[in-house]
PDB file of C-alpha atoms in Angstrom:
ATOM      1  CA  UNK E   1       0.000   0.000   0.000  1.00  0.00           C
ATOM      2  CA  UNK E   2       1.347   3.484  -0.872  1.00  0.00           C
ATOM      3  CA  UNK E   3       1.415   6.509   0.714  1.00  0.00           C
ATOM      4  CA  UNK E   4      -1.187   7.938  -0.624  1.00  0.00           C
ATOM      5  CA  UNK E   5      -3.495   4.943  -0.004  1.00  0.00           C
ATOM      6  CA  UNK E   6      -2.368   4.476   3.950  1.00  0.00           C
ATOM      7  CA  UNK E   7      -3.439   8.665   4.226  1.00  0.00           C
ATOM      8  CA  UNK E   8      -7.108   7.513   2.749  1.00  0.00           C
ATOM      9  CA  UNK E   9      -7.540   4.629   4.710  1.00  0.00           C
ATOM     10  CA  UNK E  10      -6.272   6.871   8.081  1.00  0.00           C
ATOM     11  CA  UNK E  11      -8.678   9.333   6.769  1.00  0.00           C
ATOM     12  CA  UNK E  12     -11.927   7.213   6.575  1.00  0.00           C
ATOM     13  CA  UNK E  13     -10.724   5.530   9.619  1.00  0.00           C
ATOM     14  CA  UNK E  14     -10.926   8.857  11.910  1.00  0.00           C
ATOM     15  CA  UNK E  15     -14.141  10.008  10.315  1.00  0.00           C
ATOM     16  CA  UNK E  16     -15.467   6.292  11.202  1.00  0.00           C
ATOM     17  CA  UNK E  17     -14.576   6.070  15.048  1.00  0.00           C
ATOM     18  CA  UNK E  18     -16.323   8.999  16.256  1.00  0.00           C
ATOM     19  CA  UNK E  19     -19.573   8.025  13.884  1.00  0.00           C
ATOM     20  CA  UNK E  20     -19.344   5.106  16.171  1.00  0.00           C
ATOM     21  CA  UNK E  21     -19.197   6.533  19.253  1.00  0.00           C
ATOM     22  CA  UNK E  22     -22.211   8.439  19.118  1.00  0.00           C
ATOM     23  CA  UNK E  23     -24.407   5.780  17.352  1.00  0.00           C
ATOM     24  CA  UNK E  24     -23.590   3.759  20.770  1.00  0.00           C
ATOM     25  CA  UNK E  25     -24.094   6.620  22.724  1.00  0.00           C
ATOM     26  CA  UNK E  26     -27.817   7.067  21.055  1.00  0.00           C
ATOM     27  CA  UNK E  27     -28.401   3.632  21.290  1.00  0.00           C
ATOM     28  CA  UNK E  28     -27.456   3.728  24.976  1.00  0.00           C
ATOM     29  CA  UNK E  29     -29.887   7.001  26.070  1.00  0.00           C
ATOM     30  CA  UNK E  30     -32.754   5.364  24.029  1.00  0.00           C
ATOM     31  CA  UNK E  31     -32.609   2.164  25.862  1.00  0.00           C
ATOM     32  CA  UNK E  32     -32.372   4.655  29.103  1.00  0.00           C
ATOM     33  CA  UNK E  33     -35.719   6.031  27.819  1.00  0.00           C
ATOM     34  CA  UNK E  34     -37.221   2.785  28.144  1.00  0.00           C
ATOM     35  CA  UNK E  35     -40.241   2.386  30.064  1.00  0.00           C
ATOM     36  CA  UNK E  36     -41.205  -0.601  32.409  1.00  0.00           C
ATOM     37  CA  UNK E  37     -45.147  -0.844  32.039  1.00  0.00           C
ATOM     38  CA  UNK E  38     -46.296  -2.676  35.345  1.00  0.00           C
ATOM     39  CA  UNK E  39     -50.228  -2.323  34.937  1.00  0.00           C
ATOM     40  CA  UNK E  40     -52.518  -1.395  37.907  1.00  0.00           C
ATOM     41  CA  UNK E  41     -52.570  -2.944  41.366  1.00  0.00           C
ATOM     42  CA  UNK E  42     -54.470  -5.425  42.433  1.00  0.00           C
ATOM     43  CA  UNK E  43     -58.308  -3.919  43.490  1.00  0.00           C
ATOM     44  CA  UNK E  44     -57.063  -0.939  41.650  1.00  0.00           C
ATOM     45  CA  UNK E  45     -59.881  -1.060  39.276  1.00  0.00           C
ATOM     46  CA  UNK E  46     -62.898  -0.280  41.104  1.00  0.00           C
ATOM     47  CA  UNK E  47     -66.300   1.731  41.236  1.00  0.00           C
ATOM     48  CA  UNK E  48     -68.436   3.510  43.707  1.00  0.00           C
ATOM     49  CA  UNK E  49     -71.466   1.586  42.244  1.00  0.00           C
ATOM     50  CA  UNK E  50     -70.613  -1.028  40.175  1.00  0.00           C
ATOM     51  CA  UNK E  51     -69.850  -4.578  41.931  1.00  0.00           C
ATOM     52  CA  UNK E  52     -66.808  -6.691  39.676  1.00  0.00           C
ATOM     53  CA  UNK E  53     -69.593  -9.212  38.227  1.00  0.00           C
ATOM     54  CA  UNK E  54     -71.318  -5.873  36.754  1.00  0.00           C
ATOM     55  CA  UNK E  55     -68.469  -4.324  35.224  1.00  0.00           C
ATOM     56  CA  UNK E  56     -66.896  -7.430  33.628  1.00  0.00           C
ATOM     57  CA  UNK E  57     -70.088  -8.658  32.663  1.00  0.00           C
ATOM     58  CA  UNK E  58     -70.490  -4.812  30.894  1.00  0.00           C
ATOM     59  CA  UNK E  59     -67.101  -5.018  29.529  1.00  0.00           C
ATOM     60  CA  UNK E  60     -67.347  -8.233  28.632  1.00  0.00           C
ATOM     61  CA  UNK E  61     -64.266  -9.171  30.183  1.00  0.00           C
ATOM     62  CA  UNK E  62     -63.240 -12.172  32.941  1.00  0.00           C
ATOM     63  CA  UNK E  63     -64.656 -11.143  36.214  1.00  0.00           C
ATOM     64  CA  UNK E  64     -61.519 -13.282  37.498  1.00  0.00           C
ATOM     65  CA  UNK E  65     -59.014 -11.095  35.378  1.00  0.00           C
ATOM     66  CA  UNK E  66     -60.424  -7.940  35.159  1.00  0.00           C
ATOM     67  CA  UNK E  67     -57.284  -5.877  36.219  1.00  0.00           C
ATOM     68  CA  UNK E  68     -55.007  -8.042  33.949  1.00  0.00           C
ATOM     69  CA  UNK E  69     -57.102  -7.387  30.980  1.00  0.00           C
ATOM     70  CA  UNK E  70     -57.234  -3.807  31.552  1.00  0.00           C
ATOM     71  CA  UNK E  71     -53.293  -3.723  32.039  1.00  0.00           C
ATOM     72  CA  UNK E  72     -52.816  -5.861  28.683  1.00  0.00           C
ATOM     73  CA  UNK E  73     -55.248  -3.717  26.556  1.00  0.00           C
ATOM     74  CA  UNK E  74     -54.083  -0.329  27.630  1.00  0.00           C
ATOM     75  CA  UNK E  75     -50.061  -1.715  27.183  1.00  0.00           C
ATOM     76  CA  UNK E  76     -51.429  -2.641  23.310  1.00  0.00           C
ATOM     77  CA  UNK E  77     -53.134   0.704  22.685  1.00  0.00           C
ATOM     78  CA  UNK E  78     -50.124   2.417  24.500  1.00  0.00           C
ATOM     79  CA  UNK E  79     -47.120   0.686  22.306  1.00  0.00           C
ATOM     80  CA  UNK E  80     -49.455   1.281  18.869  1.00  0.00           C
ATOM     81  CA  UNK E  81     -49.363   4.489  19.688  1.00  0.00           C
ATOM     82  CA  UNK E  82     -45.536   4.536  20.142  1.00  0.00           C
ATOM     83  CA  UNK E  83     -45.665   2.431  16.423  1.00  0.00           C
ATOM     84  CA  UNK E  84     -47.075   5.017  15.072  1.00  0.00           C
ATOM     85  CA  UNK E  85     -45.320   7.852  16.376  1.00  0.00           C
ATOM     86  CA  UNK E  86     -41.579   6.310  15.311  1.00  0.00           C
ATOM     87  CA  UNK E  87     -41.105   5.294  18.390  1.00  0.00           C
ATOM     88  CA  UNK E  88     -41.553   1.320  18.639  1.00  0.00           C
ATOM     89  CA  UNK E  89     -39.919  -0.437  21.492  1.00  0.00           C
ATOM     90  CA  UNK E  90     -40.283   2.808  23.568  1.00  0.00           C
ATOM     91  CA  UNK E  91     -42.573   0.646  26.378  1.00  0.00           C
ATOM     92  CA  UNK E  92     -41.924  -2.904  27.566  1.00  0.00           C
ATOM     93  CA  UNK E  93     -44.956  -5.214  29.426  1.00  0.00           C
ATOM     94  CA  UNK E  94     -43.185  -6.275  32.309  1.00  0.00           C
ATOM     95  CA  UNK E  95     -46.194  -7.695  34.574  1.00  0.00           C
ATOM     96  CA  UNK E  96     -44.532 -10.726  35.368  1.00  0.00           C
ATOM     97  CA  UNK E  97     -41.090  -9.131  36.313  1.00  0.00           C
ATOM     98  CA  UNK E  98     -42.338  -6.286  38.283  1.00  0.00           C
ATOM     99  CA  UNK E  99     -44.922  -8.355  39.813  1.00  0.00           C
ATOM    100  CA  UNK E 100     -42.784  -8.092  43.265  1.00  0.00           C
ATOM    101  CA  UNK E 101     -42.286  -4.514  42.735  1.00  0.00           C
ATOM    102  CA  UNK E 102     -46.279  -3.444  42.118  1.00  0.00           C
ATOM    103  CA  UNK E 103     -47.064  -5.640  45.281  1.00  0.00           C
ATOM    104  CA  UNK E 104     -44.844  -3.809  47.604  1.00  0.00           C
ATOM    105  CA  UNK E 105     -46.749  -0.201  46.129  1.00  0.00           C
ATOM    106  CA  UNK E 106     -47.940   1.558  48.609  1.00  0.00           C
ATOM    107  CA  UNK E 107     -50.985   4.337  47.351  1.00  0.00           C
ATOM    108  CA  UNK E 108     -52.556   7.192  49.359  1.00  0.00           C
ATOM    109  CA  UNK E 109     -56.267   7.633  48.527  1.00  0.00           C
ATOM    110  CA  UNK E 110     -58.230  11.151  48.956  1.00  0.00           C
ATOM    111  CA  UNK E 111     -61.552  11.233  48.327  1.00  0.00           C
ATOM    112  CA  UNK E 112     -62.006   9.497  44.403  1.00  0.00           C
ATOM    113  CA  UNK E 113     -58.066  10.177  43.847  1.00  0.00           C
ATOM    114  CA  UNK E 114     -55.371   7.552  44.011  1.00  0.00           C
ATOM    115  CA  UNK E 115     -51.821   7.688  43.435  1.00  0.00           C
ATOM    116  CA  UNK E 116     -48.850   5.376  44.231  1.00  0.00           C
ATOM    117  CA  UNK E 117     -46.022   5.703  46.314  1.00  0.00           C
ATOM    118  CA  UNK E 118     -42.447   4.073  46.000  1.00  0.00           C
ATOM    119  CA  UNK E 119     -41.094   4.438  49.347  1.00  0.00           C
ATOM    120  CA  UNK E 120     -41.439   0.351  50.395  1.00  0.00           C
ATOM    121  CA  UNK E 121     -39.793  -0.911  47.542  1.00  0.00           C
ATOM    122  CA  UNK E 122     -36.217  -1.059  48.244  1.00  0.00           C
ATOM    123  CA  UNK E 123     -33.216   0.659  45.871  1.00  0.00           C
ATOM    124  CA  UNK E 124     -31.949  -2.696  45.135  1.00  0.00           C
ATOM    125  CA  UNK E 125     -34.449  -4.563  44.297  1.00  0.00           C
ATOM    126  CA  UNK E 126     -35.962  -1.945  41.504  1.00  0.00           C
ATOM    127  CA  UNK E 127     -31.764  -1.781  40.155  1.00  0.00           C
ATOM    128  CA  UNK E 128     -31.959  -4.811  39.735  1.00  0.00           C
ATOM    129  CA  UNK E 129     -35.139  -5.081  37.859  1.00  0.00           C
ATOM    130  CA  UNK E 130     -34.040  -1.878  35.531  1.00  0.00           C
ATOM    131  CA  UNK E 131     -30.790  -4.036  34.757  1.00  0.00           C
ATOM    132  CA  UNK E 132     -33.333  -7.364  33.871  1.00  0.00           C
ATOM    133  CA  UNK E 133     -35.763  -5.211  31.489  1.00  0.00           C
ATOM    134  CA  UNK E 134     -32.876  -2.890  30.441  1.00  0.00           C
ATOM    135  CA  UNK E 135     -35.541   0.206  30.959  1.00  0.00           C
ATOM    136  CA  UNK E 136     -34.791   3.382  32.787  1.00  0.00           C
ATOM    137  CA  UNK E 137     -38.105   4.501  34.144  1.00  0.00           C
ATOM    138  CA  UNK E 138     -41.581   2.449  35.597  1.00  0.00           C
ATOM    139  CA  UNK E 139     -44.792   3.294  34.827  1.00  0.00           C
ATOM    140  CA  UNK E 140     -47.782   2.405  37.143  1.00  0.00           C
ATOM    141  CA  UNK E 141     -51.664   2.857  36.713  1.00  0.00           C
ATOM    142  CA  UNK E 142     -52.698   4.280  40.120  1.00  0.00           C
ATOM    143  CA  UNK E 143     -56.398   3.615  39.605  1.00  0.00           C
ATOM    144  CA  UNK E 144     -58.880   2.849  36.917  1.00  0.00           C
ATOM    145  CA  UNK E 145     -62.456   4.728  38.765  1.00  0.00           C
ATOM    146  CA  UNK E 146     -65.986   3.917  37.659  1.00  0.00           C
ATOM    147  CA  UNK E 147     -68.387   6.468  38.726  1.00  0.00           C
ATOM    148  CA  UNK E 148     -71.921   6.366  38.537  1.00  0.00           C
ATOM    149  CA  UNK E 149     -72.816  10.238  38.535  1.00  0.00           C
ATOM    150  CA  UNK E 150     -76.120  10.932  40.578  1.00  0.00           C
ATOM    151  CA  UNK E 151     -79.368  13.046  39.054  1.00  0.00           C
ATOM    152  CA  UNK E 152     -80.500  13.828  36.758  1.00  0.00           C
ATOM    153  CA  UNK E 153     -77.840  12.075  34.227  1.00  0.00           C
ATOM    154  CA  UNK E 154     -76.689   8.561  35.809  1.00  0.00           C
ATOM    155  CA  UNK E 155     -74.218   9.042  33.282  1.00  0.00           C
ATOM    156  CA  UNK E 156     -71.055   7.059  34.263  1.00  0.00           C
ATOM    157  CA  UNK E 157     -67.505   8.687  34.693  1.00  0.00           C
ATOM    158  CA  UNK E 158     -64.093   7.063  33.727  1.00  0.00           C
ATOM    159  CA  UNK E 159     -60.564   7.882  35.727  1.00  0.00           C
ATOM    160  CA  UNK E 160     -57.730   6.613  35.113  1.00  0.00           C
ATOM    161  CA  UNK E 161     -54.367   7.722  37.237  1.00  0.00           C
ATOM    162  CA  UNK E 162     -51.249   6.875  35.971  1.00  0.00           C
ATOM    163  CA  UNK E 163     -47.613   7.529  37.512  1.00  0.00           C
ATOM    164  CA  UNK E 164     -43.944   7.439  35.948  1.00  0.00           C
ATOM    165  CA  UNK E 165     -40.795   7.250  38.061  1.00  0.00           C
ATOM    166  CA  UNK E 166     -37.225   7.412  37.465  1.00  0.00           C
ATOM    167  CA  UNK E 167     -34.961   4.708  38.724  1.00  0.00           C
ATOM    168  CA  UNK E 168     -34.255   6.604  42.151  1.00  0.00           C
ATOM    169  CA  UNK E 169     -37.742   5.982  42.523  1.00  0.00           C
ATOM    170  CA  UNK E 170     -38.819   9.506  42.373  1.00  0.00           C
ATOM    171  CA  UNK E 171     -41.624  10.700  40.461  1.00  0.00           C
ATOM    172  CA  UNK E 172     -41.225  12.002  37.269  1.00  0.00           C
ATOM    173  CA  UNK E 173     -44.778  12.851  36.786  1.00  0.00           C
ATOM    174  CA  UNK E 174     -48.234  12.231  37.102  1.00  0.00           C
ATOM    175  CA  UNK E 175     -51.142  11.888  34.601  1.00  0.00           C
ATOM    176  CA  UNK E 176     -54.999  11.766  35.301  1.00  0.00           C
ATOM    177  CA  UNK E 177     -57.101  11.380  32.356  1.00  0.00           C
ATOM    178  CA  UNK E 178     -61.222  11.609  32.556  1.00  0.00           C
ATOM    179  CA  UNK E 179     -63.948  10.684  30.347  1.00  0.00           C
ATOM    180  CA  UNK E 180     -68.111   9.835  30.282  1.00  0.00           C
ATOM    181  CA  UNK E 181     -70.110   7.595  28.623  1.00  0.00           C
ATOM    182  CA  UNK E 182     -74.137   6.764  29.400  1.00  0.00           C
ATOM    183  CA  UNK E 183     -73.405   3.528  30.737  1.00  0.00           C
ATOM    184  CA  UNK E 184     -70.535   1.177  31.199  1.00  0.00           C
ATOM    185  CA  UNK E 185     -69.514  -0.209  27.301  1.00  0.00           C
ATOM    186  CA  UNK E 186     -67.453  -3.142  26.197  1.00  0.00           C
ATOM    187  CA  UNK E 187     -63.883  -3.040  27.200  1.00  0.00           C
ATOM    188  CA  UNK E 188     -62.790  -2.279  23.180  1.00  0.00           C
ATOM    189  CA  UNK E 189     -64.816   0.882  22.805  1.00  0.00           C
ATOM    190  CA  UNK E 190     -62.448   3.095  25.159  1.00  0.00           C
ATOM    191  CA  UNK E 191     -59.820   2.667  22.977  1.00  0.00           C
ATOM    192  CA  UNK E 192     -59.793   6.058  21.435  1.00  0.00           C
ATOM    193  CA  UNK E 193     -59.749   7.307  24.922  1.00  0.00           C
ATOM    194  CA  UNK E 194     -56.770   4.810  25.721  1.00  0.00           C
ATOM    195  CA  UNK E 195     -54.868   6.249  22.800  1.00  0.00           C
ATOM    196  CA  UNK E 196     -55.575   9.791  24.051  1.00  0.00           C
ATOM    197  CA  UNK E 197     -53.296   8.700  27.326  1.00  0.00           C
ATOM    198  CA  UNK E 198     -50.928   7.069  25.245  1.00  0.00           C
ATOM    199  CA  UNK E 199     -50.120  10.233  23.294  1.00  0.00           C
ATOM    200  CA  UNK E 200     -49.439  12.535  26.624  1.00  0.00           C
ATOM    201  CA  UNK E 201     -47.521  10.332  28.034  1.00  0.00           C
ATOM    202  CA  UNK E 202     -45.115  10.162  24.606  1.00  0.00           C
ATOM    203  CA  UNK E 203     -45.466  14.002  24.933  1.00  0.00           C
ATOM    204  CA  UNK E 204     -43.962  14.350  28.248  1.00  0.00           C
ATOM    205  CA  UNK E 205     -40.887  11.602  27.358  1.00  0.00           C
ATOM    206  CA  UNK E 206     -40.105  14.045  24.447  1.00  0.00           C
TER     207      UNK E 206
END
């Protein structure tokens, strides 16, 4: 090889490394971004009215599974909306790995508002579960609410109360979304409103 051929190849060789660096550098702060999906806590899902037959008989969901089916639909609705945003792989289900985590979730109620709190789950255990799903923050649904409004409407109000945190376990922020509908539908008409949630919370990550 010449001179003039080692200079080239020295060339495209500097120009490469640093290309290199920073395409593992992006890679590395979008796998940071990652979010840990968890679903909602067990009797999290729940209605000043409306016993669990009623509402999974309405939804036409398993009155044994209501809160898992919730979790699973609103994950699907949440990572098409991250499909078709360009930004697939954004949220991970992790309801089996973070089952110890959600069960240690501690969640202060006033009046029809819920929200978690982190402080019982220890540092080391939720390291150690950021490490497993290689995600950097958690996401929690506080509370899906049923409300059956009084006169004159007996309309019926929706709330659901979501959380993020960070992997210090602090709070990165909160969401609380709120619709109506005349009566309790199947489970697969709310996903519009589902998709609405979906869309904030991408809003807030970027």
């Amino acid at each position: 090889m010449n001179k003039t051929m080692k200079k080239i190849t020295l060339f495209m060789l500097l120009i490469m490394l640093p290309s290199g660096i920073f395409t593992a550098q992006a890679n590395g702060e979008r796998e940071n971004e990652r979010i840990a999906f968890l679903g909602i806590g067990s009797g999290n899902l729940r209605s000043n009215y409306y016993p669990d037959e009623i509402i999974a008989g309405k939804m036409n969901v398993p009155e044994d599974s209501i809160n898992e089916t919730f979790g699973r639909r609103f994950y699907e609705i949440l990572n098409e909306t991250c499909v078709r945003n360009g930004t697939p792989n954004i949220v991970y289900c992790c309801f089996e790995e973070g089952r110890a985590i959600l069960a240690s979730v501690k969640y202060n109620s006033r009046g029809d508002e819920m929200e978690s709190d982190l402080s019982a789950v220890s540092q080391e255990r939720l390291d150690d579960f950021f490490e497993q799903t290689s995600t950097g923050y958690l996401m929690i649904i506080d509370q899906y609410y049923i409300k059956r409004e009084g006169y004159p409407y007996h309309n019926v109000s929706h709330i659901v109360a979501y959380s993020v945190y960070d992997s210090k376990r602090e709070i990165v922020f909160r969401g609380r979304h709120q619709f109506s509908s005349l009566d309790m539908e199947e489970f697969s008409r709310y996903t519009r409103q589902f998709s609405k949630i979906a869309q904030k919370l991408l809003a807030k990550i970027h």
